[in-house]
Short mmCIF file of C-alpha atoms and ligand atoms in Angstrom, two decimals:
data_model
loop_
_atom_site.label_atom_id
_atom_site.label_comp_id
_atom_site.label_asym_id
_atom_site.label_seq_id
_atom_site.Cartn_x
_atom_site.Cartn_y
_atom_site.Cartn_z
CA MET A 1 10.55 11.30 82.78
CA LEU A 2 12.99 8.97 81.06
CA GLU A 3 16.30 10.76 80.67
CA ILE A 4 18.00 10.51 77.27
CA ALA A 5 21.78 10.96 77.01
CA PHE A 6 23.76 10.93 73.76
CA VAL A 7 27.24 9.44 74.14
CA LYS A 8 30.22 8.28 72.10
CA PRO A 9 30.04 4.56 71.28
CA ALA A 10 31.60 2.24 73.90
CA LEU A 11 30.47 -1.22 75.03
CA PRO A 12 28.40 -1.01 78.23
CA LYS A 13 29.49 -3.05 81.27
CA ALA A 14 25.97 -3.70 82.54
CA GLY A 15 22.30 -3.53 81.65
CA ALA A 16 20.86 -3.89 78.17
CA LEU A 17 22.45 -3.26 74.80
CA LEU A 18 19.90 -2.47 72.09
CA LEU A 19 20.85 -3.01 68.48
CA PRO A 20 18.54 -1.52 65.88
CA LEU A 21 19.03 -3.28 62.53
CA THR A 22 17.47 -2.72 59.12
CA GLU A 23 16.46 -5.60 56.84
CA GLY A 24 19.40 -7.67 55.64
CA ALA A 25 21.96 -5.40 57.31
CA ALA A 26 25.05 -6.99 58.83
CA LEU A 27 26.04 -6.35 62.42
CA SER A 28 28.35 -3.39 62.72
CA GLY A 29 29.81 -1.16 65.40
CA LEU A 30 29.02 -2.25 68.96
CA GLY A 31 26.93 -5.17 67.66
CA ALA A 32 29.86 -6.51 65.66
CA GLU A 33 32.10 -6.02 68.71
CA VAL A 34 29.87 -8.20 70.91
CA ASP A 35 29.55 -10.72 68.11
CA ALA A 36 33.33 -10.99 67.82
CA ALA A 37 33.78 -11.18 71.59
CA THR A 38 31.28 -14.06 71.79
CA GLY A 39 32.67 -16.03 68.89
CA GLY A 40 29.74 -15.16 66.63
CA ALA A 41 26.97 -15.94 69.13
CA ILE A 42 24.87 -12.99 67.99
CA THR A 43 25.03 -13.96 64.32
CA ARG A 44 24.09 -17.53 65.25
CA ALA A 45 21.18 -16.37 67.41
CA LEU A 46 19.82 -14.16 64.63
CA GLN A 47 20.01 -17.06 62.19
CA ALA A 48 18.37 -19.47 64.62
CA ALA A 49 15.55 -17.00 65.25
CA ALA A 50 15.14 -16.36 61.50
CA PHE A 51 15.64 -12.64 62.20
CA LYS A 52 15.20 -10.66 59.00
CA GLY A 53 15.16 -7.13 60.43
CA ARG A 54 11.51 -6.63 59.66
CA LYS A 55 9.77 -3.86 61.57
CA GLY A 56 8.52 -5.15 64.90
CA GLN A 57 10.79 -8.21 64.84
CA SER A 58 13.13 -8.62 67.80
CA VAL A 59 15.54 -11.16 69.23
CA THR A 60 16.73 -11.18 72.83
CA ILE A 61 20.03 -12.79 73.80
CA TRP A 62 20.44 -13.05 77.56
CA ALA A 63 23.82 -12.41 79.21
CA PRO A 64 25.89 -12.35 76.02
CA LEU A 65 28.93 -11.10 77.93
CA PRO A 66 29.84 -10.95 81.63
CA GLY A 67 28.01 -8.03 83.21
CA LEU A 68 25.77 -7.32 80.24
CA SER A 69 22.32 -8.64 81.14
CA LYS A 70 20.86 -8.73 77.67
CA LEU A 71 21.26 -7.75 74.07
CA VAL A 72 18.13 -7.02 72.05
CA VAL A 73 18.22 -6.77 68.28
CA LEU A 74 15.31 -4.67 66.98
CA GLY A 75 14.11 -4.81 63.37
CA LEU A 76 13.69 -1.44 61.64
CA GLY A 77 12.35 -2.65 58.28
CA LYS A 78 13.84 -1.75 54.90
CA ALA A 79 16.78 0.68 55.03
CA GLU A 80 15.52 2.70 52.05
CA GLU A 81 12.19 3.24 53.84
CA LEU A 82 13.71 4.27 57.16
CA ASP A 83 12.96 7.97 57.20
CA PRO A 84 13.01 9.90 60.49
CA ASP A 85 9.25 9.46 60.96
CA LYS A 86 9.45 5.67 60.61
CA ALA A 87 12.46 5.63 62.93
CA GLU A 88 10.41 7.36 65.60
CA GLN A 89 7.63 4.77 65.31
CA SER A 90 10.17 1.93 65.55
CA GLY A 91 11.83 3.62 68.50
CA GLY A 92 8.75 2.88 70.57
CA ALA A 93 9.85 -0.76 70.79
CA ILE A 94 13.02 0.24 72.63
CA TRP A 95 11.14 0.99 75.82
CA PRO A 96 9.50 -2.42 76.47
CA ALA A 97 12.83 -4.07 75.57
CA ALA A 98 14.78 -2.03 78.11
CA ALA A 99 12.32 -0.94 80.81
CA SER A 100 13.18 -3.69 83.29
CA GLU A 101 16.93 -2.87 83.27
CA GLU A 102 18.82 -0.43 85.48
CA SER A 103 20.67 0.91 82.47
CA ALA A 104 20.50 0.61 78.70
CA LEU A 105 22.52 1.67 75.70
CA LEU A 106 21.05 2.08 72.24
CA ALA A 107 23.67 1.45 69.58
CA ALA A 108 22.80 4.10 66.98
CA GLU A 109 26.38 4.92 65.99
CA GLY A 110 25.72 3.99 62.36
CA MET A 111 22.78 6.36 62.01
CA SER A 112 22.39 10.03 61.33
CA ALA A 113 21.94 12.35 64.28
CA GLU A 114 18.34 12.97 63.18
CA VAL A 115 17.42 9.26 63.00
CA ALA A 116 19.11 8.57 66.34
CA ALA A 117 17.21 11.43 67.94
CA ARG A 118 13.94 10.14 66.52
CA LEU A 119 14.58 6.61 67.79
CA ALA A 120 15.16 8.11 71.22
CA SER A 121 11.99 10.20 70.91
CA GLY A 122 10.00 7.05 70.13
CA ALA A 123 11.39 5.34 73.22
CA LEU A 124 10.64 8.39 75.35
CA LEU A 125 7.05 8.70 74.11
CA ARG A 126 6.44 5.00 74.80
CA SER A 127 7.88 5.21 78.32
CA TRP A 128 5.22 7.44 79.83
CA ARG A 129 3.23 5.90 82.63
CA PHE A 130 0.71 7.27 85.11
CA ASP A 131 1.19 5.78 88.56
CA ARG A 132 0.25 8.66 90.83
CA TYR A 133 -2.54 6.68 92.49
CA ARG A 134 -0.77 3.34 92.90
CA THR A 135 0.48 2.95 96.45
CA GLN A 136 1.02 -0.80 96.59
CA GLU A 137 2.85 -1.67 93.41
CA LYS A 138 5.69 -4.14 93.95
CA PRO A 139 9.11 -2.79 92.92
CA GLU A 140 9.58 -5.71 90.51
CA ASP A 141 6.43 -4.66 88.64
CA LYS A 142 7.69 -1.12 88.09
CA PRO A 143 9.90 -0.12 85.18
CA LYS A 144 13.46 0.47 86.40
CA LEU A 145 15.09 2.27 83.52
CA ALA A 146 15.56 5.95 84.36
CA LYS A 147 18.10 6.83 81.71
CA LEU A 148 18.59 5.65 78.15
CA SER A 149 22.02 6.26 76.67
CA VAL A 150 22.23 6.54 72.92
CA ALA A 151 25.58 5.87 71.25
CA VAL A 152 26.08 8.12 68.23
CA ALA A 153 29.01 9.36 66.15
CA ASP A 154 28.22 12.99 66.93
CA PRO A 155 26.54 13.29 70.36
CA ALA A 156 26.29 17.09 70.19
CA ALA A 157 24.42 16.97 66.87
CA ALA A 158 22.03 14.29 68.13
CA LYS A 159 21.42 16.25 71.31
CA ALA A 160 20.54 19.34 69.28
CA ALA A 161 18.18 17.30 67.06
CA PHE A 162 16.57 15.84 70.15
CA ALA A 163 15.84 19.13 71.97
CA PRO A 164 12.64 20.03 70.07
CA LEU A 165 11.48 16.40 70.17
CA LYS A 166 11.85 16.43 73.93
CA ALA A 167 9.76 19.60 74.15
CA VAL A 168 7.04 17.97 72.09
CA ALA A 169 7.15 14.81 74.23
CA GLU A 170 6.72 16.98 77.33
CA GLY A 171 3.61 18.45 75.71
CA VAL A 172 2.31 14.95 74.94
CA PHE A 173 2.92 13.89 78.55
CA LEU A 174 1.11 16.93 79.90
CA ALA A 175 -1.89 16.08 77.70
CA ARG A 176 -1.83 12.43 78.75
CA GLU A 177 -1.60 13.30 82.43
CA LEU A 178 -4.60 15.63 82.24
CA VAL A 179 -6.60 12.94 80.44
CA ALA A 180 -5.59 10.22 82.90
CA GLU A 181 -6.47 12.19 86.03
CA PRO A 182 -9.73 11.07 87.64
CA PRO A 183 -12.74 13.38 87.43
CA ASN A 184 -12.98 14.04 91.17
CA ILE A 185 -9.48 15.50 91.06
CA LEU A 186 -9.61 17.19 87.66
CA TYR A 187 -12.70 19.40 87.51
CA PRO A 188 -12.84 22.61 85.45
CA ALA A 189 -11.18 24.98 87.94
CA GLU A 190 -8.41 22.47 88.66
CA MET A 191 -7.69 21.87 84.99
CA ALA A 192 -7.57 25.62 84.42
CA GLU A 193 -5.07 26.04 87.26
CA ARG A 194 -2.88 23.32 85.79
CA CYS A 195 -2.62 25.34 82.58
CA ARG A 196 -0.53 27.83 84.54
CA VAL A 197 2.53 25.57 84.14
CA LEU A 198 2.67 27.03 80.62
CA GLU A 199 3.57 30.45 82.05
CA LYS A 200 7.07 29.16 82.77
CA LEU A 201 7.46 28.56 79.05
CA GLY A 202 6.46 32.11 78.13
CA VAL A 203 2.78 31.44 77.41
CA ALA A 204 0.28 34.03 78.67
CA VAL A 205 -2.50 32.18 80.51
CA GLU A 206 -5.87 33.82 81.22
CA ILE A 207 -8.64 32.07 83.12
CA LEU A 208 -12.25 33.19 82.75
CA GLY A 209 -15.02 32.16 85.13
CA PRO A 210 -18.82 32.23 84.98
CA ARG A 211 -19.09 35.96 85.62
CA GLU A 212 -16.93 36.85 82.62
CA MET A 213 -18.71 34.23 80.53
CA ARG A 214 -22.11 35.65 81.39
CA LYS A 215 -20.89 39.05 80.21
CA LEU A 216 -19.72 37.48 76.97
CA GLY A 217 -23.12 35.87 76.48
CA PHE A 218 -21.86 32.28 76.63
CA GLY A 219 -25.39 30.90 77.04
CA ALA A 220 -24.59 27.54 75.43
CA LEU A 221 -21.51 26.74 77.52
CA LEU A 222 -23.19 28.02 80.70
CA GLY A 223 -26.26 25.91 79.97
CA VAL A 224 -24.14 22.78 80.02
CA ALA A 225 -22.33 23.89 83.18
CA GLN A 226 -25.42 24.81 85.19
CA GLY A 227 -26.12 21.30 86.45
CA SER A 228 -22.76 20.91 88.12
CA ALA A 229 -21.52 21.96 91.55
CA HIS A 230 -18.24 22.80 89.81
CA GLU A 231 -17.99 26.18 88.08
CA PRO A 232 -16.97 26.28 84.42
CA ARG A 233 -13.80 27.90 83.15
CA MET A 234 -12.39 29.05 79.85
CA VAL A 235 -8.62 29.22 79.48
CA VAL A 236 -6.93 31.35 76.84
CA MET A 237 -3.26 30.53 76.23
CA ARG A 238 -1.25 32.87 73.99
CA TRP A 239 2.12 32.00 72.49
CA PRO A 240 3.59 34.99 70.62
CA GLY A 241 6.35 33.07 68.84
CA ARG A 242 6.32 35.14 65.66
CA SER A 243 5.43 38.68 66.63
CA GLY A 244 8.75 39.25 68.31
CA ALA A 245 8.13 37.89 71.77
CA ALA A 246 9.75 34.50 71.35
CA LYS A 247 12.77 35.63 73.32
CA GLY A 248 11.11 37.81 75.91
CA GLY A 249 8.11 35.58 76.53
CA ALA A 250 4.50 36.67 76.46
CA GLY A 251 3.24 40.20 76.58
CA LYS A 252 6.12 41.85 74.74
CA GLY A 253 4.64 42.03 71.28
CA ARG A 254 5.61 44.95 69.07
CA ARG A 255 3.26 47.81 68.53
CA GLY A 256 0.87 47.84 65.60
CA LYS A 257 -0.13 44.24 66.01
CA GLY A 258 -3.60 43.00 66.77
CA GLU A 259 -4.81 41.56 70.06
CA ALA A 260 -1.94 41.55 72.60
CA GLY A 261 0.69 41.80 69.90
CA LEU A 262 -0.46 38.73 68.01
CA GLU A 263 -0.93 38.87 64.28
CA ARG A 264 -3.63 36.60 62.80
CA PRO A 265 -2.66 33.73 65.10
CA LEU A 266 -3.36 30.07 64.60
CA CYS A 267 -6.14 29.13 67.02
CA PHE A 268 -6.57 25.75 68.67
CA ILE A 269 -9.81 25.11 70.47
CA GLY A 270 -10.52 22.19 72.77
CA LYS A 271 -13.57 20.52 74.24
CA GLY A 272 -12.96 20.17 77.95
CA VAL A 273 -15.83 18.28 79.54
CA THR A 274 -14.07 17.03 82.68
CA PHE A 275 -16.86 14.51 83.13
CA ASP A 276 -19.80 13.78 80.83
CA THR A 277 -22.65 11.97 82.53
CA GLY A 278 -24.90 13.01 79.65
CA GLY A 279 -26.78 15.37 81.98
CA ILE A 280 -30.55 14.84 82.19
CA SER A 281 -30.25 12.75 78.99
CA ILE A 282 -28.13 10.51 81.19
CA LYS A 283 -25.78 7.88 79.82
CA PRO A 284 -26.04 4.19 80.75
CA ALA A 285 -23.91 3.10 83.75
CA ALA A 286 -21.71 0.63 81.85
CA GLY A 287 -18.49 2.33 80.79
CA MET A 288 -19.52 5.75 82.05
CA GLU A 289 -16.19 6.04 83.90
CA GLU A 290 -14.57 6.51 80.51
CA MET A 291 -16.24 9.89 80.25
CA LYS A 292 -13.49 11.32 82.46
CA TRP A 293 -11.54 11.68 79.24
CA ASP A 294 -14.16 13.86 77.60
CA MET A 295 -11.68 16.69 78.13
CA ALA A 296 -9.04 15.11 75.85
CA GLY A 297 -9.51 17.77 73.16
CA ALA A 298 -8.74 20.49 75.69
CA ALA A 299 -5.81 18.46 77.06
CA ALA A 300 -4.37 18.16 73.55
CA VAL A 301 -4.60 21.94 73.15
CA VAL A 302 -2.77 22.49 76.45
CA GLY A 303 -0.14 19.92 75.48
CA LEU A 304 0.25 21.50 72.07
CA MET A 305 0.80 24.95 73.56
CA ALA A 306 3.47 23.42 75.84
CA ALA A 307 5.11 21.77 72.83
CA LEU A 308 5.09 24.94 70.72
CA ALA A 309 6.41 27.13 73.51
CA GLY A 310 8.88 24.47 74.64
CA ARG A 311 10.49 24.32 71.23
CA LYS A 312 10.03 28.06 70.63
CA ALA A 313 7.92 27.63 67.50
CA ARG A 314 8.09 30.72 65.30
CA VAL A 315 4.34 31.20 65.04
CA ASP A 316 1.69 33.13 66.89
CA ALA A 317 -0.64 30.54 68.36
CA VAL A 318 -3.56 30.72 70.75
CA GLY A 319 -5.09 27.81 72.62
CA LEU A 320 -8.63 28.17 73.93
CA ILE A 321 -10.38 25.55 76.01
CA GLY A 322 -13.92 25.40 77.36
CA LEU A 323 -14.08 23.53 80.67
CA VAL A 324 -17.35 22.23 82.12
CA GLU A 325 -18.76 19.24 83.93
CA ASN A 326 -21.98 17.82 82.43
CA MET A 327 -24.13 16.66 85.35
CA PRO A 328 -27.80 15.90 85.99
CA SER A 329 -29.27 17.81 88.93
CA GLY A 330 -32.09 20.11 89.96
CA THR A 331 -30.30 22.98 88.27
CA ALA A 332 -29.33 21.08 85.12
CA GLN A 333 -30.59 22.14 81.74
CA ARG A 334 -33.50 20.15 80.33
CA PRO A 335 -34.20 18.65 76.94
CA GLY A 336 -36.32 21.32 75.30
CA ASP A 337 -34.45 24.29 76.76
CA VAL A 338 -33.50 27.02 74.32
CA VAL A 339 -30.14 28.69 74.91
CA LYS A 340 -28.56 31.72 73.29
CA THR A 341 -24.97 31.36 72.14
CA ALA A 342 -22.33 34.11 72.20
CA SER A 343 -22.85 34.51 68.46
CA GLY A 344 -26.51 35.39 69.03
CA GLN A 345 -27.76 32.20 67.40
CA THR A 346 -30.24 30.22 69.48
CA VAL A 347 -30.17 26.47 70.07
CA GLU A 348 -32.91 24.08 71.10
CA VAL A 349 -31.29 21.53 73.38
CA ILE A 350 -32.94 18.27 72.35
CA ASN A 351 -30.37 16.06 74.04
CA THR A 352 -28.27 17.29 76.96
CA ASP A 353 -25.68 14.62 76.10
CA ALA A 354 -24.77 16.52 72.92
CA GLU A 355 -22.98 19.05 75.14
CA GLY A 356 -19.55 19.30 73.55
CA ARG A 357 -20.82 21.21 70.53
CA LEU A 358 -22.60 23.68 72.84
CA VAL A 359 -19.35 24.37 74.69
CA LEU A 360 -17.36 24.70 71.46
CA ALA A 361 -19.90 27.02 69.82
CA ASP A 362 -19.19 29.75 72.36
CA VAL A 363 -15.42 29.23 72.48
CA ILE A 364 -15.14 29.23 68.67
CA HIS A 365 -17.10 32.46 68.48
CA TYR A 366 -14.84 34.01 71.09
CA ALA A 367 -11.71 32.91 69.23
CA ILE A 368 -12.91 34.52 66.00
CA THR A 369 -14.05 37.81 67.47
CA ARG A 370 -11.03 38.34 69.69
CA PHE A 371 -8.18 36.93 67.61
CA ASP A 372 -9.20 37.02 63.93
CA PRO A 373 -7.34 33.70 63.40
CA LYS A 374 -5.48 32.83 60.20
CA TRP A 375 -7.08 29.43 60.61
CA MET A 376 -8.40 27.39 63.49
CA VAL A 377 -8.59 23.76 64.48
CA ASP A 378 -10.85 22.36 67.17
CA LEU A 379 -10.32 19.03 68.88
CA ALA A 380 -13.12 17.20 70.64
CA THR A 381 -14.19 13.78 71.83
CA LEU A 382 -17.42 14.80 70.20
CA THR A 383 -19.34 11.71 69.07
CA GLY A 384 -19.58 8.00 69.72
CA ALA A 385 -20.57 7.76 66.07
CA ILE A 386 -17.02 8.53 64.92
CA ILE A 387 -15.91 5.31 66.62
CA ILE A 388 -18.56 3.43 64.65
CA ALA A 389 -17.33 5.04 61.42
CA LEU A 390 -13.53 4.94 61.86
CA GLY A 391 -12.83 2.75 64.87
CA HIS A 392 -9.70 3.69 66.78
CA GLU A 393 -7.46 3.99 63.72
CA HIS A 394 -8.25 7.50 62.47
CA ALA A 395 -9.61 10.67 63.95
CA GLY A 396 -12.50 12.18 61.99
CA LEU A 397 -11.40 15.27 60.08
CA PHE A 398 -13.94 17.83 58.92
CA SER A 399 -12.97 21.04 57.21
CA ASN A 400 -14.17 23.86 55.02
CA ASP A 401 -10.62 24.42 53.72
CA ASP A 402 -8.90 21.90 51.43
CA LYS A 403 -5.42 23.23 52.08
CA LEU A 404 -5.75 23.03 55.84
CA ALA A 405 -7.34 19.59 55.59
CA ALA A 406 -4.51 18.33 53.35
CA ALA A 407 -1.90 19.67 55.77
CA ILE A 408 -3.57 17.84 58.65
CA GLU A 409 -3.90 14.59 56.68
CA ALA A 410 -0.21 14.72 55.70
CA ALA A 411 0.86 15.48 59.28
CA GLY A 412 -1.26 12.54 60.39
CA ARG A 413 0.52 10.14 58.06
CA ALA A 414 3.92 11.45 59.15
CA THR A 415 3.30 11.29 62.90
CA GLY A 416 1.12 8.19 62.95
CA GLU A 417 -1.77 10.25 64.36
CA THR A 418 -3.84 9.53 61.30
CA CYS A 419 -6.97 11.43 60.27
CA TRP A 420 -9.66 10.59 57.76
CA ARG A 421 -11.53 13.36 56.01
CA MET A 422 -15.29 13.18 56.28
CA PRO A 423 -17.83 15.13 54.25
CA LEU A 424 -19.78 18.24 55.12
CA GLY A 425 -22.75 19.50 53.18
CA GLU A 426 -26.01 21.35 53.20
CA ALA A 427 -28.15 18.25 53.22
CA TYR A 428 -26.59 17.24 56.54
CA ASP A 429 -26.97 20.75 57.87
CA LYS A 430 -30.73 20.57 57.28
CA GLN A 431 -30.95 17.80 59.88
CA LEU A 432 -30.34 20.49 62.51
CA LYS A 433 -33.49 22.46 61.71
CA SER A 434 -35.51 23.33 64.80
CA ASP A 435 -39.20 24.23 65.11
CA ILE A 436 -38.57 26.80 67.81
CA ALA A 437 -34.96 28.04 67.58
CA ASP A 438 -32.22 28.64 64.98
CA MET A 439 -31.07 25.04 65.29
CA LYS A 440 -31.31 21.87 67.35
CA ASN A 441 -28.22 20.47 69.04
CA VAL A 442 -28.70 17.02 67.48
CA GLY A 443 -29.51 15.87 63.97
CA GLY A 444 -30.91 12.41 64.59
CA ARG A 445 -29.15 9.06 64.23
CA PRO A 446 -27.94 9.18 60.61
CA ALA A 447 -24.44 10.66 60.17
CA GLY A 448 -24.12 11.67 63.82
CA SER A 449 -20.51 12.80 63.56
CA ILE A 450 -21.21 14.86 60.46
CA THR A 451 -24.21 16.67 61.89
CA ALA A 452 -22.11 17.45 64.98
CA ALA A 453 -19.50 19.01 62.68
CA GLN A 454 -22.24 20.88 60.80
CA PHE A 455 -23.36 22.33 64.10
CA LEU A 456 -19.84 23.64 64.76
CA GLN A 457 -19.57 25.01 61.24
CA ARG A 458 -22.50 27.31 61.96
CA PHE A 459 -20.18 29.20 64.33
CA VAL A 460 -17.03 29.56 62.21
CA GLN A 461 -18.27 32.44 60.02
CA GLY A 462 -16.72 30.93 56.91
CA ARG A 463 -13.18 31.12 58.34
CA PRO A 464 -10.63 28.43 57.48
CA TRP A 465 -11.41 25.77 60.06
CA ALA A 466 -10.93 22.10 60.75
CA HIS A 467 -12.60 19.93 63.34
CA LEU A 468 -11.01 16.75 64.67
CA ASP A 469 -13.35 14.26 66.31
CA ILE A 470 -10.94 12.35 68.55
CA ALA A 471 -13.48 10.23 70.47
CA GLY A 472 -11.87 7.06 69.05
CA THR A 473 -8.22 8.04 69.37
CA ALA A 474 -7.80 9.93 72.65
CA TRP A 475 -7.66 6.74 74.67
CA ALA A 476 -6.28 3.33 73.73
CA SER A 477 -7.48 0.09 75.23
CA LYS A 478 -4.30 -1.71 74.15
CA ASP A 479 -0.63 -0.76 73.88
CA GLN A 480 0.37 1.23 70.80
CA ALA A 481 3.69 1.92 69.07
CA LEU A 482 4.24 5.17 70.95
CA ALA A 483 1.94 4.87 73.95
CA ALA A 484 1.04 2.28 76.52
CA LYS A 485 -2.69 1.66 76.80
CA GLY A 486 -4.57 4.60 78.26
CA ALA A 487 -4.29 8.28 77.38
CA THR A 488 -2.55 8.78 74.02
CA GLY A 489 -2.13 12.56 73.88
CA PHE A 490 -3.54 12.36 70.35
CA GLY A 491 -3.39 15.68 68.56
CA VAL A 492 -0.27 17.16 70.12
CA ARG A 493 2.26 15.65 67.71
CA LEU A 494 -0.20 15.94 64.83
CA LEU A 495 -0.80 19.66 65.22
CA ASP A 496 2.79 20.37 66.18
CA ARG A 497 3.65 18.99 62.75
CA VAL A 498 1.03 21.11 61.04
CA VAL A 499 2.50 24.15 62.78
CA ALA A 500 6.02 23.12 61.71
CA GLY A 501 4.78 23.20 58.11
CA GLU A 502 3.43 26.68 58.71
CA GLU A 503 6.81 27.80 60.09
CA ALA A 504 8.65 26.33 57.12
CA ALA A 505 6.36 28.18 54.69
CA ALA A 506 6.73 31.54 56.46
N1 BES B 601 -18.54 12.72 74.91
C1 BES B 601 -19.56 12.13 74.11
C2 BES B 601 -18.99 11.42 72.89
C3 BES B 601 -18.28 10.12 73.16
C4 BES B 601 -19.00 8.94 73.24
C5 BES B 601 -16.92 10.08 73.28
C6 BES B 601 -18.35 7.76 73.46
C7 BES B 601 -16.27 8.89 73.50
C8 BES B 601 -16.99 7.72 73.58
C9 BES B 601 -20.51 13.20 73.61
O1 BES B 601 -20.71 14.27 74.46
C10 BES B 601 -21.83 12.54 73.43
O2 BES B 601 -22.38 12.11 74.39
N2 BES B 601 -22.29 12.47 72.20
C11 BES B 601 -23.51 11.83 71.91
C12 BES B 601 -24.24 12.66 70.89
C13 BES B 601 -25.66 12.26 70.70
C14 BES B 601 -26.46 12.59 71.94
C15 BES B 601 -26.20 12.99 69.52
C16 BES B 601 -23.19 10.44 71.38
O3 BES B 601 -22.20 10.28 70.68
O4 BES B 601 -23.93 9.52 71.71
MN1 MN B 602 -22.21 13.89 75.89
ZN1 ZN B 603 -19.19 14.69 75.75
#
């Protein structure tokens, strides 16, 4: 992980010097120093390049001074619009500008500690890379930068502002790593085991297998799992950050509280299909390898729990993930099967490829009956149809609670993990009517993402709930502001922000 160090301003003797500059701003601090030392070469270069300081604009000046390999001026946009959230987005550009250097200094001495910390957070988020399975990469193709120094007026204040951002970034990286892992390595039991890293942060981690799930009546989840040689798992991750255990870690809740000392926790529920072949309703071969990331909802929940525990969020939160592999085989469920969910409701499985909702139905029911959540959010790469509706720009947001939905939309705008609210309604729900059971698992082609959400809503018992369909946002096919192409970790920063709002209100 890229190390971030906050230091007092001083001109570096080697590597890259990065100068963030807002629109129309004059060079100051270290930038002005280099400009003076070079007889105004930086000012001339910015003029020649017509640099205006617009967001995304950058100018590179090679070897401006002996020893210094390059100076990069990065546009931050209009000063009056540069809030901490925008700074974080802009900070992403620091990484590609500096990655090939042995050392780099970001000149943020003119900025507040908060803005400097957010610039650094943007750089850190953008720096993540998954190279575990590359054995033959040439050294010159690898990023070299291991540490980014950030020059600020008050290093201690910036360091303090950065600490929670670092914890959140670690959660994002955990989510990305789980998503990036190949499906032969990351099957349900393996993903469940990896959740144990959260124990170090004070999260209580419980892993349930098929025997426990049979007792709980998880007929829908088990139906999906039955075609695979890999056993399913459910992981329950409890963070008691409000009910008095934030210092002592998990399991030390005060008496008089509900389940395990938690009081009406926030519940986060993730779809964890470690590979989705479609089952007997098998998917076409082209692009099927992408279905390794059908566990991105679950990965986001794990990453979120790491973020919340890592920054000691003052809330009670529970993460619950349902882990299965959806395979075709002689033991696989068939189209036409009727399964009984933990809630008692029965489902006619018309299409075995609509498996995520079956998994979530049982986990949602479990979350409600065990934890009595204040509200709950599920994340799932649930439908291809959400990509048709919203592309890769927004996650689909479905909710029965306007306040929760508004909080998620606002957090999306702030973090850049944007969500677009979609409708729910009885007319859509009717599409799920079955001739033999309480419902079908598919509602036909029209409004495929909405009928999937309607299916989930049948299991939430009227509780405040939101569903995020992240099929279009969990994975990026091109580089983004805060993530190289590949796993994005979508949902971790978004829901961390929603939780922060909850903490502020408490
Ligand atoms: N995991 C898929 C959804 C998906 C598709 C995510 C493409 C990312 C990219 C989900 O399990 C699925 O297969 N959904 C079906 C539902 C259909 C059978 C009603 C779909 O979207 O085609
Ligand atoms: Mn599927
Ligand atoms: Zn799926």
